[in-house]
Coordinates of C-alpha atoms in Angstrom, one line a residue:
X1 CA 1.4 -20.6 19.4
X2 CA -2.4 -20.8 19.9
X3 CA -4.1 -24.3 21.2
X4 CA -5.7 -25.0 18.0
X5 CA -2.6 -24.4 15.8
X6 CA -0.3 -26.7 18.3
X7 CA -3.4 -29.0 17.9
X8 CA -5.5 -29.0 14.8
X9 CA -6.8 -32.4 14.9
X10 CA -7.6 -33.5 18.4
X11 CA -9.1 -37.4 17.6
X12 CA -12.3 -36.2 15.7
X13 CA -13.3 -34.1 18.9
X14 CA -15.2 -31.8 17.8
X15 CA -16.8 -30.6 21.0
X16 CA -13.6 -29.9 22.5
X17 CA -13.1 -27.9 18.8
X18 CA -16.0 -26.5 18.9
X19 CA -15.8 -25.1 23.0
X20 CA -12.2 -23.6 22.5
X21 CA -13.6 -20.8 20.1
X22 CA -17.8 -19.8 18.9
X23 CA -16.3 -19.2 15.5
X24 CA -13.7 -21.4 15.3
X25 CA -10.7 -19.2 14.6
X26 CA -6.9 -20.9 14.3
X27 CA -6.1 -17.8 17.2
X28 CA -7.7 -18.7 20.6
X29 CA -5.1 -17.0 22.7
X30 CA -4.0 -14.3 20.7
X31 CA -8.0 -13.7 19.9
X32 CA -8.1 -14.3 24.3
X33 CA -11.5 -16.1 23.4
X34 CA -13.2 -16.9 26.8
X35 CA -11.4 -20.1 27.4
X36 CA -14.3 -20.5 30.7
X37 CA -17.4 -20.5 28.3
X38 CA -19.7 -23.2 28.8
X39 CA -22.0 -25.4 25.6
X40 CA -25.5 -26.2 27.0
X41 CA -24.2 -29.3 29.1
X42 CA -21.9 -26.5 31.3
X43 CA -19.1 -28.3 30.2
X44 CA -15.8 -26.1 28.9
X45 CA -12.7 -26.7 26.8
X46 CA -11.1 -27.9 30.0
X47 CA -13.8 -30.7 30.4
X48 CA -13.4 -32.6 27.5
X49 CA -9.4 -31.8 27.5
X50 CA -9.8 -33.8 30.5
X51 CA -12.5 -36.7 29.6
X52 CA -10.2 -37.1 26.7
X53 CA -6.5 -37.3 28.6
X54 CA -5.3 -34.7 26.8
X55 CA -2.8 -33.7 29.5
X56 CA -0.6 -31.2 27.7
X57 CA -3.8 -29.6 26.4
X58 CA -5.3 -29.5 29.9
X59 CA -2.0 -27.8 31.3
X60 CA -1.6 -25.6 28.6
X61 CA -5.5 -23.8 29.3
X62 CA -5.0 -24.0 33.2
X63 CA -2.3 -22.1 32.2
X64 CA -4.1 -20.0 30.5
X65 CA -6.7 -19.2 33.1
X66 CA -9.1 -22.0 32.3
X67 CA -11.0 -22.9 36.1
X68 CA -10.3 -26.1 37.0
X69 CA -13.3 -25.7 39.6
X70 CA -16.2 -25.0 37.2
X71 CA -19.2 -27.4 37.8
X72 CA -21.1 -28.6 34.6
X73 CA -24.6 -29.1 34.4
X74 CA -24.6 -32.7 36.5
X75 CA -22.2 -31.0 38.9
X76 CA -18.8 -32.4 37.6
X77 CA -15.5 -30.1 37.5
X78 CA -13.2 -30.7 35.1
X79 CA -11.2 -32.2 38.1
X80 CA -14.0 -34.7 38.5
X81 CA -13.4 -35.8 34.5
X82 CA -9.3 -36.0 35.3
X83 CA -7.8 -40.0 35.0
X84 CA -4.4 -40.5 36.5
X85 CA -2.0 -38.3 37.8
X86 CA -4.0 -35.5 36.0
X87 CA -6.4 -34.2 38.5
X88 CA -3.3 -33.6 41.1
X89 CA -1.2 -31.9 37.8
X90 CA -4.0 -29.2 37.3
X91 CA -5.1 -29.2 41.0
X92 CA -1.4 -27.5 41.4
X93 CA -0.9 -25.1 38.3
X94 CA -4.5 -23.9 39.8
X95 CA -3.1 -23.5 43.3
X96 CA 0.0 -21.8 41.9
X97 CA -2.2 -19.2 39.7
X98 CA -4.4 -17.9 42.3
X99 CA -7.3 -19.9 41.5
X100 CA -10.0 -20.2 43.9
X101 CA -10.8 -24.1 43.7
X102 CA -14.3 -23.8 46.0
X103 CA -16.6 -25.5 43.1
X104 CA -19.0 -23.0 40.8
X105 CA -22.0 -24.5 40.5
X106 CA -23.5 -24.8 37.0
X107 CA -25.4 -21.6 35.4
X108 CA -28.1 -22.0 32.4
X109 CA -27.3 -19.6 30.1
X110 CA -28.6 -21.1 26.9
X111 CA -31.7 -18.6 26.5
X112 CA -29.0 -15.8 26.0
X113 CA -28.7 -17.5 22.3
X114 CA -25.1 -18.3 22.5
X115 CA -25.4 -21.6 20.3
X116 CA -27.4 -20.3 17.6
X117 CA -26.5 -16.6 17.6
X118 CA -27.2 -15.7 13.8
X119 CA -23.7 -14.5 12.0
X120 CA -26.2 -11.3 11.3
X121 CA -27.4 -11.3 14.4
X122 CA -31.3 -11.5 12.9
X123 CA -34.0 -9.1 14.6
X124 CA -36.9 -11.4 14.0
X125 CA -36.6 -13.5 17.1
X126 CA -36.9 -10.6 19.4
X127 CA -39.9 -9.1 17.1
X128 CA -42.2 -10.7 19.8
X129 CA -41.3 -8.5 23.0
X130 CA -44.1 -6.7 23.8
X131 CA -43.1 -2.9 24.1
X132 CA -46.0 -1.9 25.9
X133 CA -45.3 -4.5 28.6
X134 CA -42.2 -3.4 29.3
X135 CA -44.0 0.2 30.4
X136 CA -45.7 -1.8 32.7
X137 CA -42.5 -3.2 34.6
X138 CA -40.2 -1.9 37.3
X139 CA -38.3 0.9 35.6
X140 CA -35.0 1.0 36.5
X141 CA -33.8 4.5 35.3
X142 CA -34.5 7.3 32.9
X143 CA -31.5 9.1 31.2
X144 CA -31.4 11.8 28.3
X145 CA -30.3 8.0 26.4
X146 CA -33.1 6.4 27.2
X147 CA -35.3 4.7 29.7
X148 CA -34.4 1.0 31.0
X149 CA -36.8 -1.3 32.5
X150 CA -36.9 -4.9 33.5
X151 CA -38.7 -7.0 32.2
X152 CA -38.9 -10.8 31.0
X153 CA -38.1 -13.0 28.1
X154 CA -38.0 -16.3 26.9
X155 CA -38.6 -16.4 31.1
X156 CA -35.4 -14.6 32.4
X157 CA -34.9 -11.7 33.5
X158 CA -33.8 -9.0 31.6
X159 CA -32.7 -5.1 31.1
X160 CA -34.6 -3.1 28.3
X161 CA -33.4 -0.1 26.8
X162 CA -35.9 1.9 24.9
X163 CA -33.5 4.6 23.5
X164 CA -34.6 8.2 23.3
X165 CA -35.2 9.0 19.6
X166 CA -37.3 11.8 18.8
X167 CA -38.4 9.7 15.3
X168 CA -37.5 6.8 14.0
X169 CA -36.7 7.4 10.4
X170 CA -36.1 4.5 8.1
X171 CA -32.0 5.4 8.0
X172 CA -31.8 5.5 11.4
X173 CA -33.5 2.3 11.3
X174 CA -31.3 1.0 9.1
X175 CA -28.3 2.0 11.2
X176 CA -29.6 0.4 14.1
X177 CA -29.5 -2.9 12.2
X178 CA -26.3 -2.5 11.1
X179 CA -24.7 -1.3 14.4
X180 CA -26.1 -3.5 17.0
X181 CA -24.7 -6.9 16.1
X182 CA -21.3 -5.3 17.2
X183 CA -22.4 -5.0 20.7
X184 CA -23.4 -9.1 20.6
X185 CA -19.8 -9.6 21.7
X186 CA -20.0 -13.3 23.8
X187 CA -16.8 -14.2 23.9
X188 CA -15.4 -12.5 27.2
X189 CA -16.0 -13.3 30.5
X190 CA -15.9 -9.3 31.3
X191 CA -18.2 -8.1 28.3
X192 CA -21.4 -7.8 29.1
X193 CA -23.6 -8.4 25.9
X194 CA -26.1 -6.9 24.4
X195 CA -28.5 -10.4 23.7
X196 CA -31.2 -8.9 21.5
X197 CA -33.2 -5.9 19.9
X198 CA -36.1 -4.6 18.7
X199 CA -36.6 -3.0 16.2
X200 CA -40.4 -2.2 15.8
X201 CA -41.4 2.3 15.1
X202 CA -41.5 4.0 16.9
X203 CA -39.2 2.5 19.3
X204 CA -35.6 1.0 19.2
X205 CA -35.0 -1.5 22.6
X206 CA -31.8 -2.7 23.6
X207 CA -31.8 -6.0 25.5
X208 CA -29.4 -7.1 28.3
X209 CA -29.2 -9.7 31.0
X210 CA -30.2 -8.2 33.8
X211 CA -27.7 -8.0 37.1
X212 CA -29.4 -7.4 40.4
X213 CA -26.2 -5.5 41.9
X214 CA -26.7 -3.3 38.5
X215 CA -23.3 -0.9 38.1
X216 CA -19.9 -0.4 39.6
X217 CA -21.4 2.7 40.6
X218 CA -24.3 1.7 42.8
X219 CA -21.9 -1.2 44.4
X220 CA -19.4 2.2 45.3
X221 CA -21.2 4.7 45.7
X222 CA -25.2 3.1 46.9
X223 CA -26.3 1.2 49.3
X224 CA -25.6 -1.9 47.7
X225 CA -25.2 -4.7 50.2
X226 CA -21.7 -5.0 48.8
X227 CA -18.1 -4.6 50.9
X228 CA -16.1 -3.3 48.8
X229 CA -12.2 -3.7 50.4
X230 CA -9.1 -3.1 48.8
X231 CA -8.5 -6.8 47.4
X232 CA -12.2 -6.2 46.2
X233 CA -11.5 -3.0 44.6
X234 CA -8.2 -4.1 42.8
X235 CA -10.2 -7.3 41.3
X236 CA -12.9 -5.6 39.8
X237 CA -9.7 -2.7 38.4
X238 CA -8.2 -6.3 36.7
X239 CA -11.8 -7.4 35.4
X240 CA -12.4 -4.3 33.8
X241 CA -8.9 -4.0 32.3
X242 CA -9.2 -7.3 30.6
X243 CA -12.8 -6.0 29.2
X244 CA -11.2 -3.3 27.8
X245 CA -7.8 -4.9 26.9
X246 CA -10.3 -7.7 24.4
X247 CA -12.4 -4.2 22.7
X248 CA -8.9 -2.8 21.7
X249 CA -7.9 -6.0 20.2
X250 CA -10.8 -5.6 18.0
X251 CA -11.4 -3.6 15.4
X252 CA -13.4 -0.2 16.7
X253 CA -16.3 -0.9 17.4
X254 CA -19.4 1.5 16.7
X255 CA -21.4 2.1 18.3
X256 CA -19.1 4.8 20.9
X257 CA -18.1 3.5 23.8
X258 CA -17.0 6.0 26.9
X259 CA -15.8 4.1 30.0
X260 CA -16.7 5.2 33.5
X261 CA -18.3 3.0 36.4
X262 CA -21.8 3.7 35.3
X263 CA -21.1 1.8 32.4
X264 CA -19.7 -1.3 34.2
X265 CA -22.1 -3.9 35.7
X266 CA -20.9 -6.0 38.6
X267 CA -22.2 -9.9 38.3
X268 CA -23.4 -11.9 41.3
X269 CA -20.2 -13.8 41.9
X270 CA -18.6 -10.2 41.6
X271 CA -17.3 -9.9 39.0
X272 CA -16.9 -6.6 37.3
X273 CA -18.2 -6.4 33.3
X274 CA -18.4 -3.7 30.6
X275 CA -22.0 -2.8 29.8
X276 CA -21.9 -2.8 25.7
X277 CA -25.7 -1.6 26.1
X278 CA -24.6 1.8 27.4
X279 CA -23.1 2.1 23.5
X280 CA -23.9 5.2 21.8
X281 CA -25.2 4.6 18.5
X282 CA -24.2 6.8 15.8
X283 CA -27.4 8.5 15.2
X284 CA -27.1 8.8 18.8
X285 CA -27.2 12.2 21.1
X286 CA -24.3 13.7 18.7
X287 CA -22.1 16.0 20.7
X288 CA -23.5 15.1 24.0
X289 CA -21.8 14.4 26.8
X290 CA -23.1 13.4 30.3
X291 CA -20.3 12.7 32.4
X292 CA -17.3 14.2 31.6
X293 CA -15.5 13.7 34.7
X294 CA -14.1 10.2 33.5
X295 CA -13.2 11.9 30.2
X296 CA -9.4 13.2 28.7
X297 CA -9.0 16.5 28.4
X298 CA -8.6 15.5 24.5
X299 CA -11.6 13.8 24.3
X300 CA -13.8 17.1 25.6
X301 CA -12.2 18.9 22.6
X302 CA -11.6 17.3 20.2
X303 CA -13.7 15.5 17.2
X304 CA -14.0 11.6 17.6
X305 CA -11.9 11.7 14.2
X306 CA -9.2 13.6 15.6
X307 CA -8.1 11.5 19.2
X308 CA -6.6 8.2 20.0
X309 CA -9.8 6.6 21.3
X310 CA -7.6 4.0 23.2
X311 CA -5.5 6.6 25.1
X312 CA -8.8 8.3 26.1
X313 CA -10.1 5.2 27.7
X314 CA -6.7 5.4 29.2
X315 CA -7.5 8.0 31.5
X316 CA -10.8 7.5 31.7
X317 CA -9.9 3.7 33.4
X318 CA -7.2 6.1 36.0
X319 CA -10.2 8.0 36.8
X320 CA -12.3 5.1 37.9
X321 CA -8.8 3.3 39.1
X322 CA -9.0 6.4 41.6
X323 CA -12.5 6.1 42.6
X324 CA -12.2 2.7 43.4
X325 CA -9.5 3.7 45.3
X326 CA -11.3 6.6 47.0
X327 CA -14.7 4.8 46.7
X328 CA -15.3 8.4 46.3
X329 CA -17.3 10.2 43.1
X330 CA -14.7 12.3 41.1
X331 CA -15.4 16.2 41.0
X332 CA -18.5 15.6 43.4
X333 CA -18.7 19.1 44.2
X334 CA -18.6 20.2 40.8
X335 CA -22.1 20.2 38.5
X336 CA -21.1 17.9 34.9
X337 CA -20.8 21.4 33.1
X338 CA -18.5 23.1 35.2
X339 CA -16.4 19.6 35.7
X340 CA -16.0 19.7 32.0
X341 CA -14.8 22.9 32.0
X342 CA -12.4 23.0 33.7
X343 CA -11.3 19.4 33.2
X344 CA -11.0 20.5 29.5
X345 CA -10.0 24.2 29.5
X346 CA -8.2 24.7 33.5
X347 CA -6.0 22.2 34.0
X348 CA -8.5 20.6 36.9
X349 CA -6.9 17.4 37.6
X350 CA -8.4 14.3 40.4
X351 CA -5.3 14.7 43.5
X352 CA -4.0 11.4 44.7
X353 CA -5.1 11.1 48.3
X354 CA -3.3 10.0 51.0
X355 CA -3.4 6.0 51.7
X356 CA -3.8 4.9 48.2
X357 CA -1.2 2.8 47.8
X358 CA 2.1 4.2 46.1
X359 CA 2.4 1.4 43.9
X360 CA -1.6 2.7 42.9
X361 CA -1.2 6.3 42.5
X362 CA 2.3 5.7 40.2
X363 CA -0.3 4.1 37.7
X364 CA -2.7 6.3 38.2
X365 CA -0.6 9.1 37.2
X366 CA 1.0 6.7 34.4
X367 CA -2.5 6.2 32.5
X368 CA -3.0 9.8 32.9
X369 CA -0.4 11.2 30.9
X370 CA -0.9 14.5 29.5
X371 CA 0.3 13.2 25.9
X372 CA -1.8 10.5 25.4
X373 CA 0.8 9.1 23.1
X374 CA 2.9 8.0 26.7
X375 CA -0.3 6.4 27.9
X376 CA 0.1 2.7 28.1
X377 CA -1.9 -0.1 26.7
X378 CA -5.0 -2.1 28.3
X379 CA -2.7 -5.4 28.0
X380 CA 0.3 -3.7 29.4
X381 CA -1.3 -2.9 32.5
X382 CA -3.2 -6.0 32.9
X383 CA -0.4 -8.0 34.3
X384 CA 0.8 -5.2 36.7
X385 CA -2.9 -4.9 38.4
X386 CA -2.2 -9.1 38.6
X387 CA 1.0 -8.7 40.8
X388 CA -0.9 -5.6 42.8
X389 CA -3.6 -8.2 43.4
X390 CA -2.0 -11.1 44.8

């Protein structure tokens, strides 16, 4: 039973209604709705469980992974708003989940648009980025997708995506406006949004908060700054399973999503979140394929149509459960092409190395089943990565 259905009335408080879900749906947990996000004062559900007394609602979302340690806008953890016996009830549960209790200091995130987020997600507020600007910033890369810059708005930094469309025609136009609000997903601490558009011929920009560490990639693989150890490795394996648990519980999303560690961006306190900018559109490079080293075998044959999507981002998530494991790049000696190949058509297969744990390399091997069928779920393997972790 959900929070809001054990609770439907809590005393009139609607900001403690209002935190536990953006839309207010009866189905918190079951929806796993960010029970961490934060209303323009920093405060979360937890606060005002806790300003209010509500004990058995405080312990029920400590329970539930809400941080007892987050710091709202005038520095206060929920902690802080305890009376009583409380603050030493949820100071405990905390200590027995793992949670790290060292305070996390307040972070404005009110320009993404999280309050007033249109149910349409309307382009007209982002009609005013200057495109020819953006040329004029640091340009971060250039794919066959598109070219990303950084750049500025409503003064934060950004990521800007100018996708590479030969013409904008006025369907693909239209498909743009239909698909992109399905990448404005907000309510997951391991989603990274996409937080506007543009939608102005001839281009079509994708915009994106902008992470200085940039992917799981560069982090592994670049000289990032960042020590990735074992404990690291395993955490960011948990943040992206819960990303990708929360996408499955949804209804499919289009754009296409292909998971692999360029398409994870790692936040400054670490943690590890899927990219939805790195979608592909419909309209989109159709039959394209970039990187098939994280890909099934079934996904490299067969029609979008004709696959379980979720047991190909099964093996996709062994492949980069491996390379975090390795910190090494799958198939590095092989060009894309030929890696696709023989991924697809010779049985070529990633080999579980020596000193990965055994624990490691039995899931790997699980989530790489050759029947995709026997492939497990994202929230079946969530809880296993937990125990590996601690």
């Amino acid at each position: 039973m959900s929070l809001l259905e054990k609770y439907p009335v809590i005393d009139g408080t609607i900001e403690l209604y209002a935190a536990l879900s953006l839309d207010s749906t009866p189905n918190l947990l079951r929806q796993r709705a960010d029970l961490n996000f934060t209303n323009e004062h920093g405060n979360t559900p937890l606060h005002y469980a806790c300003f209010w007394g509500y004990k058995e609602i405080a312990e029920d979302l400590v329970h539930h992974d809400a941080k007892v340690a987050i710091a709202n806008k005038y520095g206060d953890t929920p902690l802080d708003k305890s009376r009583g016996n409380l603050a030493k009830s949820l100071h405990d549960i905390a200590l027995e989940a793992g949670q790290d209790l060292k305070k996390i200091s307040f972070k404005d995130q009110s320009w993404l648009g999280l309050k007033t987020r249109s149910r349409d997600a309307t382009l007209s507020r982002h009609k005013g980025i200057n495109i020819k600007e953006l040329f004029q910033h640091e340009q971060l890369a250039s794919t066959p997708s598109g070219m990303t810059y950084r750049g500025t708005w409503q003064k934060n930094d950004v990521v800007a995506k100018i996708l590479n469309i030969r013409e904008v025609t006025s369907r693909i136009s239209r498909d743009f406006n239909e698909e992109f609000p399905k990448l404005r997903i907000f309510s997951h601490p391991n989603i990274l949004p996409v937080i506007g558009c543009c939608n102005s011929t001839p281009y079509l920009v994708v915009l994106s908060q902008y992470m200085p560490l940039g992917s799981l990639y560069s982090v592994l693989h670049e000289s990032s700054g960042v020590v990735v150890d074992n404990a690291q490795a395993l955490r960011f394996a948990v943040d992206v399973a819960r990303g990708m648990a929360f996408l499955h519980s949804l209804e499919r999303i289009i754009p296409e999503y292909r998971l692999n560690s360029r398409h994870v961006i790692i936040d400054d306190d670490l943690t590890a979140r899927i990219n939805m900018a790195d979608a592909k559109f419909s309209f989109q490079e159709k039959g394209r394929i970039y990187h098939p080293a994280w890909m099934s075998p079934e996904a490299l044959t067969k029609k979008v149509t004709d696959r379980n999507w979720e047991a190909s981002d099964m093996w996709s998530f062994a492949i980069l459960l491996w390379e975090l494991a390795t910190r090494e790049v799958p198939f590095a000696d092989l060009n894309p092409m030929e890696a696709g190949m023989k991924i697809a058509l010779e049985g070529l297969r990633i080999t579980i190395k020596p000193g990965i744990s055994s624990h490691l390399s039995k899931l790997i091997k699980i989530c790489m089943n050759e029947d995709p069928g026997k492939r497990p779920k994202f929230d079946m393997i969530v809880p296993i990565l937990d125990k590996m972790k601690r």
